[in-house]
Each structure stands twice: as structure tokens, then as C-alpha cells.
XYZ file of C-alpha atoms in Angstrom:
304
model
C 0.000 0.000 0.000
C 2.843 2.384 0.905
C 4.535 1.636 -2.452
C 1.334 2.643 -4.297
C 0.915 5.777 -2.173
C 4.344 7.280 -3.052
C 3.732 7.525 -6.856
C 0.315 9.109 -6.228
C 1.917 11.612 -3.840
C 4.575 12.522 -6.393
C 1.915 12.929 -9.070
C -0.087 15.225 -6.773
C 3.011 17.380 -6.104
C 3.748 17.661 -9.835
C 0.162 18.753 -10.555
C 0.337 21.443 -7.864
C 3.683 22.645 -9.218
C 2.327 22.866 -12.759
C -0.696 24.816 -11.549
C 1.578 27.197 -9.693
C 3.725 27.759 -12.781
C 0.640 28.350 -14.905
C -0.635 30.882 -12.405
C 2.720 32.704 -12.458
C 2.739 32.639 -16.263
C -0.773 34.013 -16.351
C 0.212 36.691 -13.851
C 3.113 37.740 -16.069
C 0.834 37.868 -19.083
C -1.696 39.873 -17.110
C 1.048 42.280 -15.954
C 1.984 42.922 -19.560
C -1.650 43.254 -20.555
C -2.339 45.623 -17.685
C 0.625 47.890 -18.546
C -0.977 51.297 -18.926
C -0.991 52.784 -22.393
C -1.442 56.312 -23.675
C -2.168 57.645 -27.138
C 0.624 59.579 -28.804
C -0.382 61.822 -31.698
C 2.337 61.028 -34.219
C 2.843 62.535 -37.656
C 1.195 59.428 -39.138
C -1.745 59.410 -36.724
C -2.508 58.237 -33.168
C -0.344 55.424 -31.781
C -0.995 53.558 -28.528
C 2.260 53.352 -26.616
C 3.252 52.299 -23.070
C 2.858 55.133 -20.603
C 6.389 54.438 -19.392
C 8.352 52.527 -22.073
C 10.890 50.140 -20.557
C 12.552 48.593 -23.617
C 13.106 51.041 -26.461
C 14.606 50.346 -29.846
C 15.755 53.621 -31.380
C 16.392 53.211 -35.095
C 16.341 57.007 -35.175
C 16.474 59.790 -32.566
C 18.514 57.595 -30.239
C 20.547 60.526 -28.862
C 17.334 62.340 -27.929
C 16.217 59.277 -25.973
C 19.613 58.959 -24.270
C 19.407 62.598 -23.170
C 16.271 61.716 -21.205
C 17.775 58.497 -19.790
C 15.407 56.291 -21.760
C 16.218 52.583 -21.518
C 17.457 51.714 -25.006
C 17.929 48.025 -25.835
C 18.610 48.491 -29.561
C 20.343 51.361 -31.387
C 21.309 52.259 -34.969
C 24.939 51.854 -36.053
C 25.612 55.589 -36.554
C 24.627 56.559 -33.042
C 26.618 53.624 -31.718
C 29.736 54.925 -33.506
C 29.433 58.404 -31.978
C 32.101 58.927 -29.276
C 29.771 61.125 -27.198
C 27.414 58.205 -26.532
C 29.944 55.432 -25.992
C 29.460 55.101 -22.223
C 25.671 55.312 -22.418
C 25.471 52.537 -25.010
C 27.526 49.848 -23.304
C 25.794 46.500 -23.766
C 23.189 47.890 -26.196
C 22.594 45.855 -29.363
C 23.167 47.483 -32.760
C 20.175 46.877 -35.042
C 18.608 48.176 -38.242
C 15.134 48.007 -39.755
C 16.345 44.911 -41.642
C 17.176 43.004 -38.434
C 13.596 41.982 -37.677
C 14.566 38.734 -35.941
C 17.024 40.542 -33.672
C 14.413 43.209 -32.913
C 11.910 40.502 -31.931
C 14.515 38.888 -29.650
C 15.033 42.201 -27.839
C 11.308 42.310 -26.920
C 10.831 46.078 -27.301
C 7.748 47.823 -25.999
C 8.416 50.897 -28.171
C 10.217 51.398 -31.488
C 11.265 54.785 -32.856
C 12.032 54.913 -36.572
C 12.612 57.318 -39.441
C 9.739 57.745 -41.878
C 12.085 56.891 -44.772
C 12.835 53.441 -43.362
C 11.444 50.246 -44.808
C 9.567 47.559 -42.872
C 7.570 50.108 -40.840
C 4.475 47.889 -41.022
C 6.434 44.868 -39.844
C 7.984 46.892 -37.017
C 4.473 47.874 -35.921
C 3.591 44.202 -35.640
C 6.471 43.718 -33.203
C 5.816 46.755 -30.991
C 4.159 50.195 -31.169
C 6.237 52.147 -33.676
C 6.463 55.931 -33.869
C 8.103 57.483 -36.930
C 9.631 60.918 -37.387
C 10.570 62.652 -40.623
C 14.010 64.210 -40.346
C 13.782 67.998 -40.385
C 9.996 68.162 -40.063
C 10.370 69.440 -36.499
C 12.932 71.973 -35.373
C 15.635 70.619 -33.099
C 14.024 71.853 -29.869
C 10.501 70.667 -30.724
C 11.968 67.265 -31.595
C 13.287 66.864 -28.074
C 9.911 67.797 -26.587
C 8.216 65.150 -28.746
C 10.656 62.498 -27.529
C 9.847 63.706 -24.015
C 6.167 63.019 -24.670
C 6.990 59.487 -25.848
C 8.907 58.739 -22.650
C 6.450 60.424 -20.281
C 9.151 63.034 -19.624
C 7.713 66.048 -21.374
C 8.415 68.335 -18.426
C 12.071 67.318 -18.297
C 12.384 67.928 -22.052
C 10.746 71.348 -21.835
C 12.906 72.301 -18.852
C 16.026 71.460 -20.855
C 14.782 73.502 -23.827
C 14.206 76.580 -21.653
C 17.564 76.210 -19.944
C 19.444 75.649 -23.208
C 17.882 78.685 -24.886
C 18.839 80.860 -21.926
C 22.434 79.572 -21.832
C 22.913 79.828 -25.603
C 21.456 83.318 -25.759
C 23.760 84.454 -22.972
C 26.776 82.900 -24.726
C 25.783 84.556 -27.992
C 25.615 87.979 -26.379
C 29.091 87.573 -24.919
C 30.541 86.296 -28.189
C 29.008 89.064 -30.310
C 30.299 91.645 -27.827
C 33.797 90.249 -28.349
C 33.941 89.545 -32.089
C 31.547 92.273 -33.239
C 27.881 92.180 -34.234
C 28.750 91.989 -37.932
C 31.382 89.233 -37.713
C 30.455 86.192 -39.806
C 30.883 82.477 -39.119
C 31.054 79.580 -41.595
C 30.609 75.907 -40.745
C 32.451 73.656 -43.203
C 33.289 69.989 -43.636
C 35.136 67.944 -46.241
C 35.473 64.460 -47.626
C 38.155 63.083 -49.948
C 36.971 65.127 -52.947
C 34.651 67.945 -51.920
C 33.821 70.567 -49.324
C 30.484 71.288 -47.713
C 29.213 74.498 -46.190
C 26.140 74.385 -43.960
C 23.027 76.441 -43.350
C 21.363 76.909 -39.967
C 19.800 73.494 -39.356
C 22.188 70.741 -40.433
C 23.813 69.750 -37.108
C 27.594 70.387 -36.774
C 26.545 73.066 -34.286
C 24.717 75.114 -36.929
C 21.563 75.383 -34.825
C 23.621 76.820 -31.970
C 25.719 79.190 -34.083
C 22.979 80.688 -36.225
C 19.732 80.124 -34.349
C 20.458 79.997 -30.623
C 23.443 82.390 -30.492
C 22.334 84.531 -33.436
C 25.766 84.780 -35.054
C 25.898 85.913 -38.672
C 26.230 83.777 -41.770
C 28.269 85.010 -44.776
C 26.013 86.237 -47.589
C 27.346 83.662 -50.030
C 26.547 80.866 -47.583
C 23.098 82.319 -46.943
C 22.455 82.405 -50.680
C 23.519 78.823 -51.377
C 23.168 76.790 -48.174
C 20.423 78.338 -46.039
C 17.443 76.832 -47.844
C 18.805 73.339 -48.718
C 20.790 73.064 -45.471
C 24.076 72.143 -47.136
C 25.931 73.208 -50.259
C 28.741 71.322 -52.008
C 31.737 73.202 -53.388
C 35.302 72.736 -54.588
C 38.467 73.824 -52.816
C 39.054 76.497 -55.445
C 35.970 78.505 -54.452
C 36.098 77.673 -50.732
C 37.533 81.105 -49.753
C 34.378 82.742 -51.145
C 32.271 80.929 -48.526
C 34.424 81.415 -45.448
C 33.464 84.010 -42.854
C 35.537 85.887 -40.318
C 35.467 82.699 -38.250
C 35.372 79.069 -39.381
C 33.953 76.058 -37.556
C 35.757 73.160 -39.220
C 33.904 69.857 -38.792
C 36.874 67.529 -39.179
C 36.575 63.788 -39.672
C 39.739 62.084 -38.368
C 39.227 59.264 -40.882
C 39.210 61.583 -43.909
C 42.325 62.802 -45.719
C 42.890 66.476 -44.806
C 46.106 67.415 -46.642
C 44.388 70.510 -48.108
C 45.128 72.328 -44.843
C 48.724 72.509 -46.062
C 47.827 74.264 -49.317
C 48.329 77.967 -49.972
C 44.604 78.323 -50.752
C 43.768 77.245 -47.228
C 46.592 79.115 -45.508
C 45.619 82.383 -47.220
C 42.009 82.340 -46.016
C 41.762 85.330 -43.613
C 40.088 83.322 -40.842
C 42.908 80.763 -41.008
C 45.617 83.435 -41.052
C 44.040 85.140 -38.048
C 43.703 81.931 -36.045
C 39.918 82.185 -36.169
C 39.316 78.523 -36.946
C 37.865 76.065 -34.433
C 37.893 72.324 -35.107
C 35.113 69.986 -33.991
C 35.032 66.216 -34.444
C 32.474 65.504 -37.164
C 31.836 62.060 -35.673
C 30.590 63.728 -32.493
C 28.729 66.578 -34.171
C 26.216 65.126 -36.615
C 23.218 65.221 -34.263
C 21.184 68.031 -32.707
C 20.198 66.362 -29.444
C 20.760 67.821 -25.954
C 23.949 65.839 -25.279
C 25.569 67.037 -28.513
C 24.237 70.577 -28.196
C 25.441 71.002 -24.613
C 28.854 69.660 -25.608
C 29.185 72.021 -28.580
C 27.775 75.043 -26.768
C 30.475 74.734 -24.127
C 33.133 74.306 -26.830
C 31.954 77.300 -28.872
C 31.748 79.592 -25.849
C 35.288 78.738 -24.741
C 36.698 78.900 -28.286
C 35.257 82.272 -29.262
C 35.827 83.984 -25.951
C 39.408 82.729 -25.578
C 40.502 83.367 -29.170
């Protein structure tokens, strides 16, 4: 009788254990189901998103999310390569809109993507997906919208107010030193060409021209203001340089032109009015990048 009793007892214990596991599984499912959602009014229409996203995949606008301490589990390769974000992205997977299997494995509860990206419909099947069109919002409004996504709108707006105040103050000091009519150019190069930028193409242009209200050379205004960037050759580069030059320099690009007479004879170069920034750390307009560049510009102009 005792021999028969032991198997029945073991069976009873196993049944109880299975019930317990099922209850825990159901509880976990219920927890996920009960996670509070809110409706975000995106540029493509209303999207139901978690009130407090916990696992974000940022295929775009990653730096904006990092600035608000959002928990990113997947990031695009360009943001991952930026030296300013290195510490904040330790252990974060690099993904793209093509890596659907990897995205599924990361179990996101929110995906942020660019409107130009493919697979948006498929991304929406994995998790609520909000898309942004680059340049549709100005750089400050963009941060506020990311704040809304993360339930941190107040923090985003507080940063915007503080940044505008600091940048305006820096601009006043700089203009007092270099003169109200002094002009500034922002340039970059690759192996064959040069680029000069308008007032909304990162590389600190939003700070220089919008927030600090420094002046743009007329030739730059004519060619680069509307499109954002204008391509030119080294021969005509002197025509687009202002009294001061912000040189967005890529350490991986050949820069032997700085040894040419054309470059050396540019007035801003001759006068030591050229400030180099790392292009790898300057191609975004998020709070981390903007704060970094604002500090650099203020020190550079006021100590020159």
C-alpha cells in the first residue's frame, strides 16, 4: 500500500507545481496586458504606446532618448559609432530596420524609426512604432516630442528653456567680443569635396545661427540656407568662409588641403579664427551634442 501511495503523492506534487507555474505565467501575461498605455499623436496618426516605455529600440532619434535616460535596448549603427554616446550605449545591441529577428529577440515595448525606413508595417507588428521625418520638427521641438513618448515632457521642456537661456547668454558675450557683424562659416570635407552648412544641419549650426544669433556670410546664406548644405570645390572655398570658421573635421578623412596655400591664405585661417570639432561627435542636434558644442563654442570664441 505504501509503495502505491508514493507515486500518487509525487503525481499530486507535480500537478500542484504545474498549476503554480501556470498561475505565475498568467500573472506575467496579465502584468503585460495591464501595462498602462497612452495615445501619442504622431505625424502618421494616433499610436498607442506604453505610458512608461521600458525597452526602447531607437532606429532614429537615439541621442534624444539617451538625453532623457530612456532605456534603449537596440540602437542604430551611426549613433553607436558616436564617441559622445559610448558610455551610455555599453551592452546595447546594434540593429537596423532589416534586423527583424534581432528586434523581436530584444522584446521592445516601443520602437522609434525614421519615416524613410522600410519595414515600418512589420515593425508595428512587433511593438508600437512611432516614426519621425528628419527635419519636419525643429531641433528643440523634436526633443519635446521624444519627451512626450517617454512620459518626460516636463524634463524635455525644462532642458529647452535652460538651453535657450544659456545659448542666448553665450551669444551675447561672443558678439560683444567679435563684433555684431562678424560672420561664421561651418564647413566639412570628404576626400573630394567641401560642404558648407546652413542653420539646421547639425555640426553646431543650430547653436551658431539660431540659438546664439551669429551671422552667416552672404554667399553661404544664398547657397546653403534653404537646402541646409551646399557642395563646393576647394578652389571657391575662400568665397564661402566668414571671419570665423567652424571646421567639422573627420579624423578618418584625408585632410592634406590644410597645407595648401589656398587654405593658408584664407583670412580666418591666417588670423587663427578657426575652431575644429570632431564631425563624428557633431552630426546630431540632441541635448547631449548641443550642450557639448555650446560649451566648446563659448570657450573657443571667448578665448581666441
